[in-house]
Amino acid sequence: TLYSRIAGTGSYLPPRRVTNADLAAELATRGVETSDQWIIERTGIRSRHFAGPDVTSSDLAAPACRQAMDAAGCTAQDIDLIVFATSTPDMVFPSAACILQNKLGIAGCPAFDVQAVCSGFVYALTVADAMIRTGSARRALVVGAEVFSRILDFNDRTTCVLFGDGAGAVVLEASETPGILATDLHADGKHAGILCVPGNVSGNQVLGDAFLKMDGQAVFKLAVGVLEDAARATLAKAGRTDVDIDWLVPHQANIRIMQSTAKKLKLPLEKLIVTVDQHGNTSAASIPLALDTAVREGRIRKGDTLMLEGVGGGFTWGAVLVDF
Ligand code: ACO
């Protein structure tokens, strides 16, 4: 049997770091009131990075991918599949994956975007795993990158304090031994309205609202339940009855959602990888960014069992169990 395994990880953050205090001062000039204390208490976020106005998701993805390829000991020429998770692509089309492919100096291999908002990375990893296991690809770049700062309404304090920009990537390669042990994806479109950017491009203008809208409490309630279900379903598919993992690497939206999930799974909080304090919610980038950060800090090591979990707009959710 053919399996896929993660051969290397990488990430990239735009240089401009904005603390809660910086953001509060900036918002105050618009008459929007917030505070470091409110943001930390409700979300766990202390700072986030924002890309410059001309920087695109593929710009952030390219250095993350180069770092992942270095870690995997391969070059762009060895890549035969690119799957790019983003909700903030460079253009309506072509896909950010095609633009990234050209920036990496390669041509010919299939390249496409996956749009599942904050679940984008677990969706992309699941798709790439399936393509490798069926022999359609041998070495894939799976990347999540976002410039959510573009779609934030800085007059809406209930959303604009939550998100940041960034990118994370992995090289996923064919292997005789399993790396990815099980995957579990879901969506339920009836919840589309609780987290969305409702605008669309029509006749050289945006029709409707191009800013992110969220019912925070509805999202919170749904997220905790589905994340527990997805984790348990993935373990069951891998034939495991216990929640026996080394690290939970959840989508980094809110420390309270992550801690509730860990509690429901009866996992000690030391097994929870947390980067939301430094990155904010970077949507599809958050899981690979957290993974790479923990790998580079020497916390996640080869041989560890990881549970990657995402939840986001759609509503979409899912999990991937990994022997790293
Ligand atoms: N600064 C100061 N006060 C604020 C701010 C802010 N940035 N935002 C809201 N408030 C105020 C509200 O106006 C409200 O005031 P009021 O009581 O006078 O009306 C008060 O704070 C409480 O607001 P709530 O919305 O009840 O606060 P809550 O405790 O629910 O926290 C939050 C809001 C953080 C958004 C929470 O609901 C949450 O985390 N939800 C999940 C959101 C999330 O994680 N989304 C992303 C997941 S999916 C994805 O990643 C795309």
mmCIF file of C-alpha atoms and ligand atoms in Angstrom:
data_model
loop_
_atom_site.group_PDB
_atom_site.id
_atom_site.type_symbol
_atom_site.label_atom_id
_atom_site.label_comp_id
_atom_site.label_asym_id
_atom_site.label_seq_id
_atom_site.Cartn_x
_atom_site.Cartn_y
_atom_site.Cartn_z
ATOM 1 C CA THR A 1 0.000 0.000 0.000
ATOM 2 C CA LEU A 2 1.063 3.546 -0.721
ATOM 3 C CA TYR A 3 0.773 6.214 1.957
ATOM 4 C CA SER A 4 1.671 9.880 2.264
ATOM 5 C CA ARG A 5 3.789 11.501 4.917
ATOM 6 C CA ILE A 6 4.853 15.031 5.830
ATOM 7 C CA ALA A 7 8.497 15.389 4.784
ATOM 8 C CA GLY A 8 9.024 19.042 5.739
ATOM 9 C CA THR A 9 7.267 22.138 7.063
ATOM 10 C CA GLY A 10 7.678 25.879 6.507
ATOM 11 C CA SER A 11 5.993 29.168 7.268
ATOM 12 C CA TYR A 12 6.172 32.870 6.614
ATOM 13 C CA LEU A 13 4.790 35.964 8.344
ATOM 14 C CA PRO A 14 4.757 39.443 6.837
ATOM 15 C CA PRO A 15 7.181 41.631 8.820
ATOM 16 C CA ARG A 16 4.675 44.157 10.195
ATOM 17 C CA ARG A 17 3.698 42.971 13.692
ATOM 18 C CA VAL A 18 0.718 44.743 15.226
ATOM 19 C CA THR A 19 0.148 44.363 18.969
ATOM 20 C CA ASN A 20 -3.275 44.761 20.558
ATOM 21 C CA ALA A 21 -2.139 48.140 21.875
ATOM 22 C CA ASP A 22 -1.025 49.227 18.365
ATOM 23 C CA LEU A 23 -4.364 48.108 16.946
ATOM 24 C CA ALA A 24 -6.365 49.770 19.725
ATOM 25 C CA ALA A 25 -4.539 53.053 19.053
ATOM 26 C CA GLU A 26 -5.188 52.760 15.311
ATOM 27 C CA LEU A 27 -8.877 51.975 15.848
ATOM 28 C CA ALA A 28 -9.231 54.864 18.310
ATOM 29 C CA THR A 29 -8.454 57.279 15.452
ATOM 30 C CA ARG A 30 -11.657 55.959 13.807
ATOM 31 C CA GLY A 31 -13.645 56.300 17.013
ATOM 32 C CA VAL A 32 -13.645 52.504 17.491
ATOM 33 C CA GLU A 33 -12.994 51.504 21.081
ATOM 34 C CA THR A 34 -11.181 48.315 22.119
ATOM 35 C CA SER A 35 -8.437 47.298 24.527
ATOM 36 C CA ASP A 36 -5.550 44.886 24.955
ATOM 37 C CA GLN A 37 -7.326 43.439 27.979
ATOM 38 C CA TRP A 38 -10.629 42.755 26.156
ATOM 39 C CA ILE A 39 -8.868 41.077 23.246
ATOM 40 C CA ILE A 40 -6.637 38.886 25.441
ATOM 41 C CA GLU A 41 -9.440 37.832 27.781
ATOM 42 C CA ARG A 42 -11.930 36.935 25.054
ATOM 43 C CA THR A 43 -9.561 35.451 22.461
ATOM 44 C CA GLY A 44 -6.009 34.912 23.780
ATOM 45 C CA ILE A 45 -4.642 37.083 20.951
ATOM 46 C CA ARG A 46 -1.760 39.457 21.804
ATOM 47 C CA SER A 47 -0.506 40.391 18.353
ATOM 48 C CA ARG A 48 -0.898 39.580 14.676
ATOM 49 C CA HIS A 49 0.988 40.330 11.459
ATOM 50 C CA PHE A 50 -0.452 42.396 8.623
ATOM 51 C CA ALA A 51 0.853 42.310 5.059
ATOM 52 C CA GLY A 52 1.432 45.496 3.073
ATOM 53 C CA PRO A 53 -1.334 46.630 0.707
ATOM 54 C CA ASP A 54 0.318 45.152 -2.413
ATOM 55 C CA VAL A 55 1.258 41.801 -0.871
ATOM 56 C CA THR A 56 -0.829 38.817 -1.985
ATOM 57 C CA SER A 57 -1.462 35.351 -0.560
ATOM 58 C CA SER A 58 0.881 33.770 -3.123
ATOM 59 C CA ASP A 59 3.611 36.257 -2.073
ATOM 60 C CA LEU A 60 3.329 34.927 1.494
ATOM 61 C CA ALA A 61 3.034 31.315 0.320
ATOM 62 C CA ALA A 62 6.234 31.300 -1.762
ATOM 63 C CA PRO A 63 8.757 31.696 1.102
ATOM 64 C CA ALA A 64 6.758 29.269 3.282
ATOM 65 C CA CYS A 65 6.928 26.685 0.479
ATOM 66 C CA ARG A 66 10.666 27.247 -0.072
ATOM 67 C CA GLN A 67 11.263 26.663 3.627
ATOM 68 C CA ALA A 68 9.148 23.479 3.578
ATOM 69 C CA MET A 69 11.059 22.183 0.542
ATOM 70 C CA ASP A 70 14.397 22.922 2.279
ATOM 71 C CA ALA A 71 13.197 21.023 5.338
ATOM 72 C CA ALA A 72 12.123 18.111 3.126
ATOM 73 C CA GLY A 73 15.436 18.153 1.252
ATOM 74 C CA CYS A 74 13.823 18.657 -2.136
ATOM 75 C CA THR A 75 13.651 21.392 -4.755
ATOM 76 C CA ALA A 76 10.739 22.912 -6.651
ATOM 77 C CA GLN A 77 11.627 20.659 -9.603
ATOM 78 C CA ASP A 78 10.694 17.615 -7.460
ATOM 79 C CA ILE A 79 7.153 18.904 -6.828
ATOM 80 C CA ASP A 80 4.404 17.288 -8.917
ATOM 81 C CA LEU A 81 1.270 18.731 -7.253
ATOM 82 C CA ILE A 82 0.340 22.064 -5.633
ATOM 83 C CA VAL A 83 -2.781 22.394 -3.477
ATOM 84 C CA PHE A 84 -3.307 25.894 -2.112
ATOM 85 C CA ALA A 85 -5.857 26.558 0.633
ATOM 86 C CA THR A 86 -7.029 30.175 0.711
ATOM 87 C CA SER A 87 -10.124 32.344 0.937
ATOM 88 C CA THR A 88 -8.180 35.446 -0.023
ATOM 89 C CA PRO A 89 -6.699 34.455 -3.412
ATOM 90 C CA ASP A 90 -4.633 36.950 -5.434
ATOM 91 C CA MET A 91 -7.310 37.147 -8.145
ATOM 92 C CA VAL A 92 -10.738 35.763 -9.011
ATOM 93 C CA PHE A 93 -8.749 33.605 -11.425
ATOM 94 C CA PRO A 94 -6.280 32.127 -12.203
ATOM 95 C CA SER A 95 -5.908 30.280 -8.917
ATOM 96 C CA ALA A 96 -3.352 31.396 -6.347
ATOM 97 C CA ALA A 97 -1.834 27.926 -6.851
ATOM 98 C CA CYS A 98 -0.999 28.698 -10.504
ATOM 99 C CA ILE A 99 0.484 32.085 -9.573
ATOM 100 C CA LEU A 100 2.523 30.411 -6.809
ATOM 101 C CA GLN A 101 3.710 27.685 -9.185
ATOM 102 C CA ASN A 102 5.151 30.323 -11.521
ATOM 103 C CA LYS A 103 6.795 32.174 -8.612
ATOM 104 C CA LEU A 104 8.492 28.919 -7.589
ATOM 105 C CA GLY A 105 9.868 28.592 -11.133
ATOM 106 C CA ILE A 106 8.095 25.376 -12.045
ATOM 107 C CA ALA A 107 5.562 24.419 -14.707
ATOM 108 C CA GLY A 108 3.516 21.464 -15.800
ATOM 109 C CA CYS A 109 2.339 19.869 -12.552
ATOM 110 C CA PRO A 110 -1.326 20.231 -11.533
ATOM 111 C CA ALA A 111 -2.016 23.234 -9.288
ATOM 112 C CA PHE A 112 -5.340 24.312 -7.805
ATOM 113 C CA ASP A 113 -6.931 26.150 -4.887
ATOM 114 C CA VAL A 114 -9.129 24.668 -2.187
ATOM 115 C CA GLN A 115 -11.656 26.999 -0.596
ATOM 116 C CA ALA A 116 -12.904 25.845 2.802
ATOM 117 C CA VAL A 117 -12.045 29.008 4.776
ATOM 118 C CA CYS A 118 -10.420 28.071 8.112
ATOM 119 C CA SER A 119 -10.773 24.343 7.365
ATOM 120 C CA GLY A 120 -8.897 24.895 4.102
ATOM 121 C CA PHE A 121 -5.657 23.315 5.196
ATOM 122 C CA VAL A 122 -7.171 20.067 6.476
ATOM 123 C CA TYR A 123 -9.223 19.894 3.263
ATOM 124 C CA ALA A 124 -6.102 20.508 1.122
ATOM 125 C CA LEU A 125 -4.067 17.933 3.042
ATOM 126 C CA THR A 126 -6.853 15.358 2.668
ATOM 127 C CA VAL A 127 -7.053 15.947 -1.096
ATOM 128 C CA ALA A 128 -3.270 15.733 -1.535
ATOM 129 C CA ASP A 129 -3.121 12.565 0.614
ATOM 130 C CA ALA A 130 -5.801 10.949 -1.547
ATOM 131 C CA MET A 131 -3.978 11.885 -4.775
ATOM 132 C CA ILE A 132 -0.689 10.492 -3.470
ATOM 133 C CA ARG A 133 -2.277 7.259 -2.268
ATOM 134 C CA THR A 134 -3.855 6.673 -5.684
ATOM 135 C CA GLY A 135 -0.543 7.338 -7.425
ATOM 136 C CA SER A 136 -1.566 10.635 -9.128
ATOM 137 C CA ALA A 137 1.268 12.497 -7.392
ATOM 138 C CA ARG A 138 4.434 11.620 -5.501
ATOM 139 C CA ARG A 139 5.477 14.892 -3.897
ATOM 140 C CA ALA A 140 2.966 17.659 -3.177
ATOM 141 C CA LEU A 141 3.220 21.149 -1.813
ATOM 142 C CA VAL A 142 0.232 21.756 0.455
ATOM 143 C CA VAL A 143 0.035 25.388 1.501
ATOM 144 C CA GLY A 144 -2.357 27.641 3.394
ATOM 145 C CA ALA A 145 -1.898 31.395 2.982
ATOM 146 C CA GLU A 146 -4.158 34.353 3.659
ATOM 147 C CA VAL A 147 -4.319 38.137 3.676
ATOM 148 C CA PHE A 148 -7.444 38.444 5.834
ATOM 149 C CA SER A 149 -6.486 42.067 6.579
ATOM 150 C CA ARG A 150 -7.943 42.826 3.102
ATOM 151 C CA ILE A 151 -11.427 41.675 4.075
ATOM 152 C CA LEU A 152 -11.582 43.125 7.596
ATOM 153 C CA ASP A 153 -13.893 46.008 8.384
ATOM 154 C CA PHE A 154 -11.768 48.148 10.722
ATOM 155 C CA ASN A 155 -14.931 49.897 11.868
ATOM 156 C CA ASP A 156 -16.250 46.589 13.278
ATOM 157 C CA ARG A 157 -14.430 45.834 16.531
ATOM 158 C CA THR A 158 -16.200 42.497 16.926
ATOM 159 C CA THR A 159 -14.243 41.030 13.980
ATOM 160 C CA CYS A 160 -11.226 43.185 13.055
ATOM 161 C CA VAL A 161 -9.275 42.349 16.225
ATOM 162 C CA LEU A 162 -9.418 38.602 15.566
ATOM 163 C CA PHE A 163 -7.527 37.991 12.331
ATOM 164 C CA GLY A 164 -4.023 38.208 10.886
ATOM 165 C CA ASP A 165 -2.045 37.442 7.712
ATOM 166 C CA GLY A 166 0.473 34.627 7.132
ATOM 167 C CA ALA A 167 1.350 31.376 5.398
ATOM 168 C CA GLY A 168 2.283 27.813 6.295
ATOM 169 C CA ALA A 169 3.221 24.876 4.070
ATOM 170 C CA VAL A 170 4.164 21.221 4.092
ATOM 171 C CA VAL A 171 5.761 18.898 1.569
ATOM 172 C CA LEU A 172 3.674 15.729 1.480
ATOM 173 C CA GLU A 173 5.366 12.757 -0.173
ATOM 174 C CA ALA A 174 4.628 9.179 -1.085
ATOM 175 C CA SER A 175 5.818 6.689 1.494
ATOM 176 C CA GLU A 176 5.783 2.925 2.164
ATOM 177 C CA THR A 177 4.877 3.641 5.803
ATOM 178 C CA PRO A 178 1.889 5.711 6.877
ATOM 179 C CA GLY A 179 2.321 9.354 7.802
ATOM 180 C CA ILE A 180 -1.289 10.406 7.405
ATOM 181 C CA LEU A 181 -3.258 7.827 9.369
ATOM 182 C CA ALA A 182 -6.834 9.034 8.839
ATOM 183 C CA THR A 183 -8.822 12.026 7.646
ATOM 184 C CA ASP A 184 -12.382 13.209 8.271
ATOM 185 C CA LEU A 185 -14.033 16.138 6.447
ATOM 186 C CA HIS A 186 -17.483 17.702 6.724
ATOM 187 C CA ALA A 187 -19.546 20.671 5.607
ATOM 188 C CA ASP A 188 -23.013 22.002 6.342
ATOM 189 C CA GLY A 189 -24.014 24.860 4.064
ATOM 190 C CA LYS A 190 -27.087 25.814 6.069
ATOM 191 C CA HIS A 191 -24.754 27.752 8.396
ATOM 192 C CA ALA A 192 -23.280 29.858 5.565
ATOM 193 C CA GLY A 193 -24.654 33.066 7.069
ATOM 194 C CA ILE A 194 -22.885 32.981 10.444
ATOM 195 C CA LEU A 195 -19.428 33.522 8.950
ATOM 196 C CA CYS A 196 -19.133 34.958 5.465
ATOM 197 C CA VAL A 197 -17.896 37.635 3.096
ATOM 198 C CA PRO A 198 -21.159 38.076 1.198
ATOM 199 C CA GLY A 199 -19.982 40.311 -1.652
ATOM 200 C CA ASN A 200 -19.190 39.153 -5.175
ATOM 201 C CA VAL A 201 -17.583 40.686 -8.252
ATOM 202 C CA SER A 202 -20.022 41.738 -10.945
ATOM 203 C CA GLY A 203 -19.674 44.189 -13.801
ATOM 204 C CA ASN A 204 -16.404 45.770 -12.595
ATOM 205 C CA GLN A 205 -17.657 46.314 -9.065
ATOM 206 C CA VAL A 206 -18.245 44.449 -5.872
ATOM 207 C CA LEU A 207 -21.908 43.675 -5.381
ATOM 208 C CA GLY A 208 -22.791 43.441 -1.718
ATOM 209 C CA ASP A 209 -20.437 43.661 1.226
ATOM 210 C CA ALA A 210 -16.790 42.701 0.687
ATOM 211 C CA PHE A 211 -16.011 42.592 4.423
ATOM 212 C CA LEU A 212 -16.068 39.619 6.771
ATOM 213 C CA LYS A 213 -19.283 39.174 8.781
ATOM 214 C CA MET A 214 -19.487 36.899 11.785
ATOM 215 C CA ASP A 215 -21.948 35.871 14.460
ATOM 216 C CA GLY A 216 -19.222 35.120 17.018
ATOM 217 C CA GLN A 217 -21.345 33.296 19.560
ATOM 218 C CA ALA A 218 -23.013 31.054 16.960
ATOM 219 C CA VAL A 219 -19.585 30.206 15.529
ATOM 220 C CA PHE A 220 -18.216 29.458 18.987
ATOM 221 C CA LYS A 221 -21.046 27.059 19.875
ATOM 222 C CA LEU A 222 -20.848 25.124 16.610
ATOM 223 C CA ALA A 223 -17.042 24.993 16.576
ATOM 224 C CA VAL A 224 -16.541 23.252 19.915
ATOM 225 C CA GLY A 225 -19.011 20.453 19.145
ATOM 226 C CA VAL A 226 -17.819 19.653 15.638
ATOM 227 C CA LEU A 227 -14.138 19.721 16.589
ATOM 228 C CA GLU A 228 -14.678 17.050 19.234
ATOM 229 C CA ASP A 229 -16.693 14.922 16.786
ATOM 230 C CA ALA A 230 -14.077 15.218 14.029
ATOM 231 C CA ALA A 231 -11.233 14.289 16.372
ATOM 232 C CA ARG A 232 -13.071 11.203 17.631
ATOM 233 C CA ALA A 233 -14.167 10.162 14.118
ATOM 234 C CA THR A 234 -10.590 10.414 12.823
ATOM 235 C CA LEU A 235 -9.234 8.321 15.700
ATOM 236 C CA ALA A 236 -11.967 5.721 15.107
ATOM 237 C CA LYS A 237 -11.065 5.525 11.407
ATOM 238 C CA ALA A 238 -7.454 4.876 12.425
ATOM 239 C CA GLY A 239 -8.679 2.046 14.675
ATOM 240 C CA ARG A 240 -7.921 3.846 17.922
ATOM 241 C CA THR A 241 -10.293 3.937 20.832
ATOM 242 C CA ASP A 242 -8.243 6.226 23.106
ATOM 243 C CA VAL A 243 -7.369 9.854 22.483
ATOM 244 C CA ASP A 244 -3.724 8.834 22.465
ATOM 245 C CA ILE A 245 -1.934 11.683 20.688
ATOM 246 C CA ASP A 246 1.198 13.706 21.408
ATOM 247 C CA TRP A 247 -0.078 17.035 20.109
ATOM 248 C CA LEU A 248 -3.343 18.678 19.177
ATOM 249 C CA VAL A 249 -2.679 21.274 16.450
ATOM 250 C CA PRO A 250 -6.037 23.010 16.083
ATOM 251 C CA HIS A 251 -7.062 25.916 13.904
ATOM 252 C CA GLN A 252 -5.935 28.977 15.847
ATOM 253 C CA ALA A 253 -9.111 31.053 16.127
ATOM 254 C CA ASN A 254 -9.605 31.565 19.812
ATOM 255 C CA ILE A 255 -7.861 30.130 22.880
ATOM 256 C CA ARG A 256 -11.192 29.384 24.523
ATOM 257 C CA ILE A 257 -12.374 27.214 21.591
ATOM 258 C CA MET A 258 -9.065 25.329 21.638
ATOM 259 C CA GLN A 259 -9.096 24.769 25.383
ATOM 260 C CA SER A 260 -12.747 23.626 25.344
ATOM 261 C CA THR A 261 -11.903 21.123 22.607
ATOM 262 C CA ALA A 262 -8.900 19.799 24.549
ATOM 263 C CA LYS A 263 -11.054 19.495 27.662
ATOM 264 C CA LYS A 264 -13.767 17.570 25.809
ATOM 265 C CA LEU A 265 -11.102 15.192 24.509
ATOM 266 C CA LYS A 266 -9.647 14.934 28.041
ATOM 267 C CA LEU A 267 -6.277 16.082 26.744
ATOM 268 C CA PRO A 268 -3.928 17.952 29.088
ATOM 269 C CA LEU A 269 -3.464 21.552 27.951
ATOM 270 C CA GLU A 270 0.313 20.955 27.604
ATOM 271 C CA LYS A 271 -0.498 18.894 24.497
ATOM 272 C CA LEU A 272 -2.190 21.848 22.819
ATOM 273 C CA ILE A 273 -0.117 23.844 20.321
ATOM 274 C CA VAL A 274 -1.027 27.523 20.718
ATOM 275 C CA THR A 275 0.162 30.293 18.393
ATOM 276 C CA VAL A 276 -3.034 32.364 18.268
ATOM 277 C CA ASP A 277 -1.419 34.702 20.830
ATOM 278 C CA GLN A 278 1.248 35.690 18.282
ATOM 279 C CA HIS A 279 -0.552 35.204 14.943
ATOM 280 C CA GLY A 280 -4.254 35.852 15.559
ATOM 281 C CA ASN A 281 -6.584 33.842 13.331
ATOM 282 C CA THR A 282 -4.865 33.388 9.960
ATOM 283 C CA SER A 283 -7.655 31.150 8.607
ATOM 284 C CA ALA A 284 -6.277 28.478 6.220
ATOM 285 C CA ALA A 285 -2.701 29.376 7.201
ATOM 286 C CA SER A 286 -3.149 28.858 10.924
ATOM 287 C CA ILE A 287 -2.652 25.072 11.215
ATOM 288 C CA PRO A 288 0.508 24.791 9.070
ATOM 289 C CA LEU A 289 1.861 27.966 10.710
ATOM 290 C CA ALA A 290 1.298 26.478 14.170
ATOM 291 C CA LEU A 291 2.762 23.141 13.051
ATOM 292 C CA ASP A 292 5.907 24.720 11.615
ATOM 293 C CA THR A 293 6.358 26.985 14.644
ATOM 294 C CA ALA A 294 6.199 23.985 17.009
ATOM 295 C CA VAL A 295 8.554 21.952 14.796
ATOM 296 C CA ARG A 296 11.119 24.766 14.715
ATOM 297 C CA GLU A 297 10.858 25.200 18.497
ATOM 298 C CA GLY A 298 11.711 21.492 18.832
ATOM 299 C CA ARG A 299 8.411 20.685 20.513
ATOM 300 C CA ILE A 300 6.905 18.546 17.740
ATOM 301 C CA ARG A 301 9.393 15.837 16.734
ATOM 302 C CA LYS A 302 9.610 13.095 14.179
ATOM 303 C CA GLY A 303 7.512 10.133 15.288
ATOM 304 C CA ASP A 304 4.999 12.194 17.262
ATOM 305 C CA THR A 305 1.289 11.597 16.682
ATOM 306 C CA LEU A 306 -0.529 14.803 15.746
ATOM 307 C CA MET A 307 -4.185 15.686 15.431
ATOM 308 C CA LEU A 308 -4.682 18.611 13.026
ATOM 309 C CA GLU A 309 -8.168 20.124 13.250
ATOM 310 C CA GLY A 310 -9.952 22.890 11.396
ATOM 311 C CA VAL A 311 -13.325 24.600 11.498
ATOM 312 C CA GLY A 312 -14.559 27.597 9.578
ATOM 313 C CA GLY A 313 -16.949 29.293 7.219
ATOM 314 C CA GLY A 314 -19.231 27.117 5.148
ATOM 315 C CA PHE A 315 -19.676 25.735 7.769
ATOM 316 C CA THR A 316 -16.776 23.361 7.184
ATOM 317 C CA TRP A 317 -14.779 21.216 9.581
ATOM 318 C CA GLY A 318 -12.425 18.280 9.653
ATOM 319 C CA ALA A 319 -9.406 16.582 11.157
ATOM 320 C CA VAL A 320 -6.282 14.760 10.030
ATOM 321 C CA LEU A 321 -4.399 12.248 12.220
ATOM 322 C CA VAL A 322 -0.683 12.247 11.422
ATOM 323 C CA ASP A 323 2.279 10.097 12.363
ATOM 324 C CA PHE A 324 4.830 12.889 11.922
HETATM 325 N N1 ACO B 1 -13.265 45.395 22.068
HETATM 326 C C1 ACO B 1 -14.032 45.756 23.108
HETATM 327 N N2 ACO B 1 -15.313 45.352 23.251
HETATM 328 C C2 ACO B 1 -15.823 44.545 22.311
HETATM 329 C C3 ACO B 1 -15.069 44.124 21.201
HETATM 330 C C4 ACO B 1 -13.737 44.584 21.106
HETATM 331 N N3 ACO B 1 -12.912 44.236 20.083
HETATM 332 N N4 ACO B 1 -15.827 43.329 20.444
HETATM 333 C C5 ACO B 1 -17.028 43.243 21.041
HETATM 334 N N5 ACO B 1 -17.021 43.959 22.167
HETATM 335 C C6 ACO B 1 -18.112 44.142 23.136
HETATM 336 C C7 ACO B 1 -19.452 43.891 22.524
HETATM 337 O O1 ACO B 1 -19.920 45.054 21.884
HETATM 338 C C8 ACO B 1 -20.265 43.521 23.736
HETATM 339 O O2 ACO B 1 -20.619 44.713 24.404
HETATM 340 P P1 ACO B 1 -22.085 44.846 25.051
HETATM 341 O O3 ACO B 1 -22.133 43.767 26.083
HETATM 342 O O4 ACO B 1 -22.032 46.230 25.591
HETATM 343 O O5 ACO B 1 -23.030 44.651 23.920
HETATM 344 C C9 ACO B 1 -19.285 42.793 24.617
HETATM 345 O O6 ACO B 1 -17.976 43.152 24.130
HETATM 346 C C10 ACO B 1 -19.425 41.290 24.558
HETATM 347 O O7 ACO B 1 -19.566 40.862 23.194
HETATM 348 P P2 ACO B 1 -19.835 39.361 22.839
HETATM 349 O O8 ACO B 1 -19.960 39.247 21.372
HETATM 350 O O9 ACO B 1 -20.903 38.812 23.698
HETATM 351 O O10 ACO B 1 -18.450 38.719 23.309
HETATM 352 P P3 ACO B 1 -18.066 37.219 23.357
HETATM 353 O O11 ACO B 1 -17.676 36.857 24.728
HETATM 354 O O12 ACO B 1 -19.027 36.331 22.645
HETATM 355 O O13 ACO B 1 -16.719 37.222 22.526
HETATM 356 C C11 ACO B 1 -15.885 36.599 20.369
HETATM 357 C C12 ACO B 1 -16.754 37.563 21.143
HETATM 358 C C13 ACO B 1 -14.465 36.706 20.849
HETATM 359 C C14 ACO B 1 -15.960 36.937 18.896
HETATM 360 C C15 ACO B 1 -16.422 35.163 20.638
HETATM 361 O O14 ACO B 1 -17.769 35.084 20.375
HETATM 362 C C16 ACO B 1 -15.725 34.150 19.807
HETATM 363 O O15 ACO B 1 -14.560 33.887 20.006
HETATM 364 N N6 ACO B 1 -16.422 33.516 18.859
HETATM 365 C C17 ACO B 1 -15.813 32.612 17.944
HETATM 366 C C18 ACO B 1 -15.261 33.421 16.861
HETATM 367 C C19 ACO B 1 -14.249 32.694 16.114
HETATM 368 O O16 ACO B 1 -13.367 32.071 16.671
HETATM 369 N N7 ACO B 1 -14.360 32.796 14.817
HETATM 370 C C20 ACO B 1 -13.500 32.215 13.925
HETATM 371 C C21 ACO B 1 -13.714 30.711 13.894
HETATM 372 S S1 ACO B 1 -13.944 30.110 12.310
HETATM 373 C C22 ACO B 1 -12.808 30.898 11.479
HETATM 374 O O17 ACO B 1 -11.713 30.907 11.934
HETATM 375 C C23 ACO B 1 -13.130 31.637 10.263
#
